[in-house]
PDB file of C-alpha atoms in Angstrom:
ATOM      1  CA  UNK A 102       2.237  19.272   3.501  1.00  0.00           C
ATOM      2  CA  UNK A 103       1.717  17.340   0.279  1.00  0.00           C
ATOM      3  CA  UNK A 104      -0.643  14.638  -0.882  1.00  0.00           C
ATOM      4  CA  UNK A 105       0.966  11.081  -0.388  1.00  0.00           C
ATOM      5  CA  UNK A 106       0.393   7.386  -0.284  1.00  0.00           C
ATOM      6  CA  UNK A 107       2.368   5.012   1.760  1.00  0.00           C
ATOM      7  CA  UNK A 108       2.309   1.738   3.492  1.00  0.00           C
ATOM      8  CA  UNK A 109       0.601  -0.002   0.609  1.00  0.00           C
ATOM      9  CA  UNK A 110      -0.163  -3.720   0.965  1.00  0.00           C
ATOM     10  CA  UNK A 111      -1.709  -5.952  -1.652  1.00  0.00           C
ATOM     11  CA  UNK A 112      -3.370  -9.244  -0.575  1.00  0.00           C
ATOM     12  CA  UNK A 113      -5.081 -12.138  -2.526  1.00  0.00           C
ATOM     13  CA  UNK A 114      -3.622 -11.267  -5.990  1.00  0.00           C
ATOM     14  CA  UNK A 115      -2.692 -14.883  -7.151  1.00  0.00           C
ATOM     15  CA  UNK A 116      -5.815 -16.415  -5.540  1.00  0.00           C
ATOM     16  CA  UNK A 117      -8.042 -13.790  -7.367  1.00  0.00           C
ATOM     17  CA  UNK A 118      -6.239 -14.381 -10.634  1.00  0.00           C
ATOM     18  CA  UNK A 119      -6.697 -18.293 -10.217  1.00  0.00           C
ATOM     19  CA  UNK A 120     -10.313 -17.623  -9.494  1.00  0.00           C
ATOM     20  CA  UNK A 121     -10.771 -15.722 -12.640  1.00  0.00           C
ATOM     21  CA  UNK A 122     -11.108 -19.127 -14.351  1.00  0.00           C
ATOM     22  CA  UNK A 123     -13.899 -20.577 -12.078  1.00  0.00           C
ATOM     23  CA  UNK A 124     -16.805 -19.832 -14.513  1.00  0.00           C
ATOM     24  CA  UNK A 125     -15.390 -22.397 -16.811  1.00  0.00           C
ATOM     25  CA  UNK A 126     -14.516 -25.004 -14.095  1.00  0.00           C
ATOM     26  CA  UNK A 127     -16.541 -27.990 -12.795  1.00  0.00           C
ATOM     27  CA  UNK A 128     -14.328 -27.786  -9.672  1.00  0.00           C
ATOM     28  CA  UNK A 129     -12.611 -24.927  -7.826  1.00  0.00           C
ATOM     29  CA  UNK A 130      -8.850 -25.049  -8.629  1.00  0.00           C
ATOM     30  CA  UNK A 131      -6.637 -24.088  -5.764  1.00  0.00           C
ATOM     31  CA  UNK A 132      -3.262 -24.832  -7.556  1.00  0.00           C
ATOM     32  CA  UNK A 133      -0.584 -22.209  -7.908  1.00  0.00           C
ATOM     33  CA  UNK A 134      -1.035 -19.474 -10.596  1.00  0.00           C
ATOM     34  CA  UNK A 135       0.696 -19.860 -13.952  1.00  0.00           C
ATOM     35  CA  UNK A 136       1.153 -17.849 -17.053  1.00  0.00           C
ATOM     36  CA  UNK A 137      -2.179 -18.972 -18.447  1.00  0.00           C
ATOM     37  CA  UNK A 138      -4.012 -17.863 -15.360  1.00  0.00           C
ATOM     38  CA  UNK A 139      -2.401 -14.315 -15.720  1.00  0.00           C
ATOM     39  CA  UNK A 140      -3.188 -14.144 -19.455  1.00  0.00           C
ATOM     40  CA  UNK A 141      -6.838 -14.900 -18.793  1.00  0.00           C
ATOM     41  CA  UNK A 142      -6.919 -12.593 -15.824  1.00  0.00           C
ATOM     42  CA  UNK A 143      -5.615  -9.781 -17.982  1.00  0.00           C
ATOM     43  CA  UNK A 144      -8.225 -10.494 -20.646  1.00  0.00           C
ATOM     44  CA  UNK A 145     -11.055 -10.489 -18.229  1.00  0.00           C
ATOM     45  CA  UNK A 146      -9.738  -7.641 -16.108  1.00  0.00           C
ATOM     46  CA  UNK A 147      -9.391  -5.426 -19.227  1.00  0.00           C
ATOM     47  CA  UNK A 148     -13.035  -5.614 -19.939  1.00  0.00           C
ATOM     48  CA  UNK A 149     -15.022  -2.418 -19.923  1.00  0.00           C
ATOM     49  CA  UNK A 150     -16.325  -1.312 -16.543  1.00  0.00           C
ATOM     50  CA  UNK A 151     -19.816  -2.653 -15.888  1.00  0.00           C
ATOM     51  CA  UNK A 152     -19.642  -5.719 -18.155  1.00  0.00           C
ATOM     52  CA  UNK A 153     -18.851  -8.004 -15.050  1.00  0.00           C
ATOM     53  CA  UNK A 154     -16.041  -9.878 -16.631  1.00  0.00           C
ATOM     54  CA  UNK A 155     -13.488  -8.069 -14.308  1.00  0.00           C
ATOM     55  CA  UNK A 156     -15.375  -9.043 -11.057  1.00  0.00           C
ATOM     56  CA  UNK A 157     -12.524 -11.174  -9.969  1.00  0.00           C
ATOM     57  CA  UNK A 158     -10.492  -7.918  -9.406  1.00  0.00           C
ATOM     58  CA  UNK A 159     -12.488  -7.334  -6.209  1.00  0.00           C
ATOM     59  CA  UNK A 160     -10.613 -10.350  -4.866  1.00  0.00           C
ATOM     60  CA  UNK A 161      -7.354  -8.318  -5.004  1.00  0.00           C
ATOM     61  CA  UNK A 162      -7.437  -6.270  -1.672  1.00  0.00           C
ATOM     62  CA  UNK A 163      -5.445  -3.222  -1.017  1.00  0.00           C
ATOM     63  CA  UNK A 164      -4.635  -1.324   2.240  1.00  0.00           C
ATOM     64  CA  UNK A 165      -2.964   2.020   2.004  1.00  0.00           C
ATOM     65  CA  UNK A 166      -2.369   5.207   4.014  1.00  0.00           C
ATOM     66  CA  UNK A 167      -3.265   8.344   2.300  1.00  0.00           C
ATOM     67  CA  UNK A 168      -2.586  11.947   3.537  1.00  0.00           C
ATOM     68  CA  UNK A 169      -4.754  14.330   1.443  1.00  0.00           C
ATOM     69  CA  UNK A 170      -6.345  17.751   1.540  1.00  0.00           C
ATOM     70  CA  UNK A 171     -10.081  18.094   2.523  1.00  0.00           C
ATOM     71  CA  UNK A 172     -10.931  18.898  -1.129  1.00  0.00           C
ATOM     72  CA  UNK A 173      -9.579  15.572  -2.365  1.00  0.00           C
ATOM     73  CA  UNK A 174     -11.252  13.550   0.484  1.00  0.00           C
ATOM     74  CA  UNK A 175     -14.641  15.006  -0.718  1.00  0.00           C
ATOM     75  CA  UNK A 176     -14.104  13.514  -4.204  1.00  0.00           C
ATOM     76  CA  UNK A 177     -12.616  10.307  -2.966  1.00  0.00           C
ATOM     77  CA  UNK A 178     -15.532   9.484  -0.618  1.00  0.00           C
ATOM     78  CA  UNK A 179     -17.867   9.109  -3.611  1.00  0.00           C
ATOM     79  CA  UNK A 180     -16.273   5.619  -4.319  1.00  0.00           C
ATOM     80  CA  UNK A 181     -18.328   3.024  -2.453  1.00  0.00           C
ATOM     81  CA  UNK A 182     -15.571   0.409  -2.131  1.00  0.00           C
ATOM     82  CA  UNK A 183     -12.816   2.907  -0.937  1.00  0.00           C
ATOM     83  CA  UNK A 184     -13.472   2.429   2.772  1.00  0.00           C
ATOM     84  CA  UNK A 185     -11.949   4.109   5.842  1.00  0.00           C
ATOM     85  CA  UNK A 186     -10.196   1.805   8.363  1.00  0.00           C
ATOM     86  CA  UNK A 187      -9.408   4.661  10.553  1.00  0.00           C
ATOM     87  CA  UNK A 188      -8.497   8.190   9.982  1.00  0.00           C
ATOM     88  CA  UNK A 189      -6.943  11.268  11.837  1.00  0.00           C
ATOM     89  CA  UNK A 190      -9.693  13.116  13.774  1.00  0.00           C
ATOM     90  CA  UNK A 191     -10.257  16.734  13.413  1.00  0.00           C
ATOM     91  CA  UNK A 192     -12.179  16.686  16.743  1.00  0.00           C
ATOM     92  CA  UNK A 193      -9.345  15.103  18.550  1.00  0.00           C
ATOM     93  CA  UNK A 194      -6.261  16.317  16.748  1.00  0.00           C
ATOM     94  CA  UNK A 195      -6.942  19.768  15.308  1.00  0.00           C
ATOM     95  CA  UNK A 196      -5.703  21.779  18.319  1.00  0.00           C
ATOM     96  CA  UNK A 197      -2.392  19.644  18.151  1.00  0.00           C
ATOM     97  CA  UNK A 198      -1.559  20.851  14.628  1.00  0.00           C
ATOM     98  CA  UNK A 199      -0.084  24.019  13.440  1.00  0.00           C
ATOM     99  CA  UNK A 200      -2.602  24.818  10.760  1.00  0.00           C
ATOM    100  CA  UNK A 201      -0.106  26.076   8.252  1.00  0.00           C
ATOM    101  CA  UNK A 202       1.935  22.828   8.603  1.00  0.00           C
ATOM    102  CA  UNK A 203      -0.999  20.825   7.620  1.00  0.00           C
ATOM    103  CA  UNK A 204      -1.999  22.770   4.538  1.00  0.00           C
ATOM    104  CA  UNK A 205      -1.045  22.215   0.918  1.00  0.00           C
ATOM    105  CA  UNK A 206       1.251  24.977  -0.551  1.00  0.00           C
ATOM    106  CA  UNK A 207      -1.593  26.530  -2.638  1.00  0.00           C
ATOM    107  CA  UNK A 208      -3.597  27.331   0.504  1.00  0.00           C
ATOM    108  CA  UNK A 209      -4.109  31.108   0.872  1.00  0.00           C
ATOM    109  CA  UNK A 210      -1.838  32.384   3.779  1.00  0.00           C
ATOM    110  CA  UNK A 211      -4.676  34.693   4.928  1.00  0.00           C
ATOM    111  CA  UNK A 212      -6.933  31.771   5.439  1.00  0.00           C
ATOM    112  CA  UNK A 213      -4.385  29.879   7.287  1.00  0.00           C
ATOM    113  CA  UNK A 214      -3.654  32.877   9.630  1.00  0.00           C
ATOM    114  CA  UNK A 215      -7.270  33.302  10.324  1.00  0.00           C
ATOM    115  CA  UNK A 216      -7.781  29.584  11.097  1.00  0.00           C
ATOM    116  CA  UNK A 217      -4.537  29.538  13.383  1.00  0.00           C
ATOM    117  CA  UNK A 218      -5.836  32.640  15.186  1.00  0.00           C
ATOM    118  CA  UNK A 219      -9.143  30.845  15.864  1.00  0.00           C
ATOM    119  CA  UNK A 220      -7.245  27.718  17.009  1.00  0.00           C
ATOM    120  CA  UNK A 221      -5.110  29.906  19.376  1.00  0.00           C
ATOM    121  CA  UNK A 222      -8.279  31.473  20.806  1.00  0.00           C
ATOM    122  CA  UNK A 223      -9.831  28.132  21.619  1.00  0.00           C
ATOM    123  CA  UNK A 224      -6.455  26.965  23.113  1.00  0.00           C
ATOM    124  CA  UNK A 225      -6.373  29.930  25.482  1.00  0.00           C
ATOM    125  CA  UNK A 226      -9.861  29.166  26.875  1.00  0.00           C
ATOM    126  CA  UNK A 227     -10.628  27.005  29.851  1.00  0.00           C
ATOM    127  CA  UNK A 228     -12.167  23.604  28.985  1.00  0.00           C
ATOM    128  CA  UNK A 229     -15.365  24.471  31.136  1.00  0.00           C
ATOM    129  CA  UNK A 230     -15.723  27.857  29.344  1.00  0.00           C
ATOM    130  CA  UNK A 231     -19.366  28.021  28.031  1.00  0.00           C
ATOM    131  CA  UNK A 232     -18.103  29.863  24.892  1.00  0.00           C
ATOM    132  CA  UNK A 233     -15.537  27.221  24.014  1.00  0.00           C
ATOM    133  CA  UNK A 234     -17.869  25.195  21.955  1.00  0.00           C
ATOM    134  CA  UNK A 235     -18.917  28.205  19.831  1.00  0.00           C
ATOM    135  CA  UNK A 236     -15.416  29.183  19.265  1.00  0.00           C
ATOM    136  CA  UNK A 237     -14.480  25.644  18.342  1.00  0.00           C
ATOM    137  CA  UNK A 238     -17.350  25.462  15.841  1.00  0.00           C
ATOM    138  CA  UNK A 239     -15.960  28.838  14.260  1.00  0.00           C
ATOM    139  CA  UNK A 240     -12.446  27.150  13.939  1.00  0.00           C
ATOM    140  CA  UNK A 241     -13.966  23.973  12.225  1.00  0.00           C
ATOM    141  CA  UNK A 242     -15.942  26.076   9.926  1.00  0.00           C
ATOM    142  CA  UNK A 243     -13.040  28.190   8.971  1.00  0.00           C
ATOM    143  CA  UNK A 244     -10.750  25.288   8.387  1.00  0.00           C
ATOM    144  CA  UNK A 245      -9.314  25.513   4.772  1.00  0.00           C
ATOM    145  CA  UNK A 246      -9.988  23.043   2.106  1.00  0.00           C
ATOM    146  CA  UNK A 247      -6.305  22.582   1.714  1.00  0.00           C
ATOM    147  CA  UNK A 248      -5.939  21.290   5.225  1.00  0.00           C
ATOM    148  CA  UNK A 249      -4.658  17.729   5.098  1.00  0.00           C
ATOM    149  CA  UNK A 250      -5.589  14.649   7.191  1.00  0.00           C
ATOM    150  CA  UNK A 251      -4.418  11.143   6.942  1.00  0.00           C
ATOM    151  CA  UNK A 252      -6.370   7.755   6.808  1.00  0.00           C
ATOM    152  CA  UNK A 253      -5.769   4.131   6.373  1.00  0.00           C
ATOM    153  CA  UNK A 254      -7.930   2.888   3.589  1.00  0.00           C
ATOM    154  CA  UNK A 255      -9.039  -0.435   2.081  1.00  0.00           C
ATOM    155  CA  UNK A 256     -10.048  -1.091  -1.442  1.00  0.00           C
ATOM    156  CA  UNK A 257      -9.671  -3.531  -4.365  1.00  0.00           C
ATOM    157  CA  UNK A 258      -8.284  -3.589  -7.815  1.00  0.00           C
ATOM    158  CA  UNK A 259     -11.759  -3.364  -9.337  1.00  0.00           C
ATOM    159  CA  UNK A 260     -12.540  -0.089  -7.442  1.00  0.00           C
ATOM    160  CA  UNK A 261      -9.060   1.257  -8.206  1.00  0.00           C
ATOM    161  CA  UNK A 262      -9.586   0.451 -11.946  1.00  0.00           C
ATOM    162  CA  UNK A 263     -12.739   2.672 -11.842  1.00  0.00           C
ATOM    163  CA  UNK A 264     -10.963   5.446  -9.955  1.00  0.00           C
ATOM    164  CA  UNK A 265      -8.053   5.339 -12.355  1.00  0.00           C
ATOM    165  CA  UNK A 266     -10.160   5.595 -15.446  1.00  0.00           C
ATOM    166  CA  UNK A 267     -12.419   8.279 -14.033  1.00  0.00           C
ATOM    167  CA  UNK A 268      -9.522  10.420 -12.617  1.00  0.00           C
ATOM    168  CA  UNK A 269      -6.456   9.988 -14.828  1.00  0.00           C
ATOM    169  CA  UNK A 270      -7.207  13.248 -16.565  1.00  0.00           C
ATOM    170  CA  UNK A 271      -8.528  15.251 -13.606  1.00  0.00           C
ATOM    171  CA  UNK A 272      -7.565  18.854 -12.998  1.00  0.00           C
ATOM    172  CA  UNK A 273      -6.205  18.010  -9.510  1.00  0.00           C
ATOM    173  CA  UNK A 274      -2.656  16.968  -9.437  1.00  0.00           C
ATOM    174  CA  UNK A 275      -3.464  14.699  -6.375  1.00  0.00           C
ATOM    175  CA  UNK A 276      -5.319  12.431  -8.820  1.00  0.00           C
ATOM    176  CA  UNK A 277      -2.392  12.109 -11.027  1.00  0.00           C
ATOM    177  CA  UNK A 278      -0.298  11.071  -8.065  1.00  0.00           C
ATOM    178  CA  UNK A 279      -2.885   8.578  -7.127  1.00  0.00           C
ATOM    179  CA  UNK A 280      -3.063   7.081 -10.613  1.00  0.00           C
ATOM    180  CA  UNK A 281       0.687   6.758 -10.805  1.00  0.00           C
ATOM    181  CA  UNK A 282       0.546   5.026  -7.393  1.00  0.00           C
ATOM    182  CA  UNK A 283      -1.963   2.628  -8.986  1.00  0.00           C
ATOM    183  CA  UNK A 284       0.453   1.910 -11.918  1.00  0.00           C
ATOM    184  CA  UNK A 285       3.030   0.859  -9.398  1.00  0.00           C
ATOM    185  CA  UNK A 286       0.857  -1.802  -7.686  1.00  0.00           C
ATOM    186  CA  UNK A 287       1.922  -5.438  -8.620  1.00  0.00           C
ATOM    187  CA  UNK A 288       0.294  -6.452 -11.959  1.00  0.00           C
ATOM    188  CA  UNK A 289      -2.217  -3.570 -11.824  1.00  0.00           C
ATOM    189  CA  UNK A 290      -1.711  -2.243 -15.234  1.00  0.00           C
ATOM    190  CA  UNK A 291      -1.628  -5.647 -17.117  1.00  0.00           C
ATOM    191  CA  UNK A 292      -4.588  -7.094 -14.974  1.00  0.00           C
ATOM    192  CA  UNK A 293      -6.967  -4.120 -15.361  1.00  0.00           C
ATOM    193  CA  UNK A 294      -5.983  -3.151 -18.895  1.00  0.00           C
ATOM    194  CA  UNK A 295      -6.165   0.462 -18.007  1.00  0.00           C
ATOM    195  CA  UNK A 296      -3.377   1.291 -20.648  1.00  0.00           C
ATOM    196  CA  UNK A 297      -5.721   0.004 -23.302  1.00  0.00           C
ATOM    197  CA  UNK A 298      -9.162   1.508 -22.197  1.00  0.00           C
TER     198      UNK A 298
END
């Protein structure tokens, strides 16, 4: 299994870009976006994080499906506006998976074998076996960090800008794939100025 992002949807891009001009308006403008709006949006969106000039990027919403190893999820969960819509459940699905098929290729095969052995033990037990819960806990505790689960996430361009800038040179290749995905979003690079920061 490999880290992947699919089913990406971007909402509110033009409305947010138009709204980037609201601080200088006496009346909210709901006309279609034009080149002037995108130039202003790029200037404001390219401001350094924390200055507040890029706040309009919060209005560009993104939904995506991510399949990632547990070690990546631990890092991704530190971002406050990278929210779970719904995810695959270890509790409900773990025994439906073949452990090795759900792991990244770098996962030690010895660990995969141990985890699969524990999964097989639980599968052989009766549902009402009093020892089943203890065996289940052993399996969950043994699950390798390279085990992948998928989730549907929601976020916005401002949070993606932060993630991109903090993770673009990260040791984990998954973050490089993530940053490349960000670059492919509509107007992401020009509106966030990540190529200049």
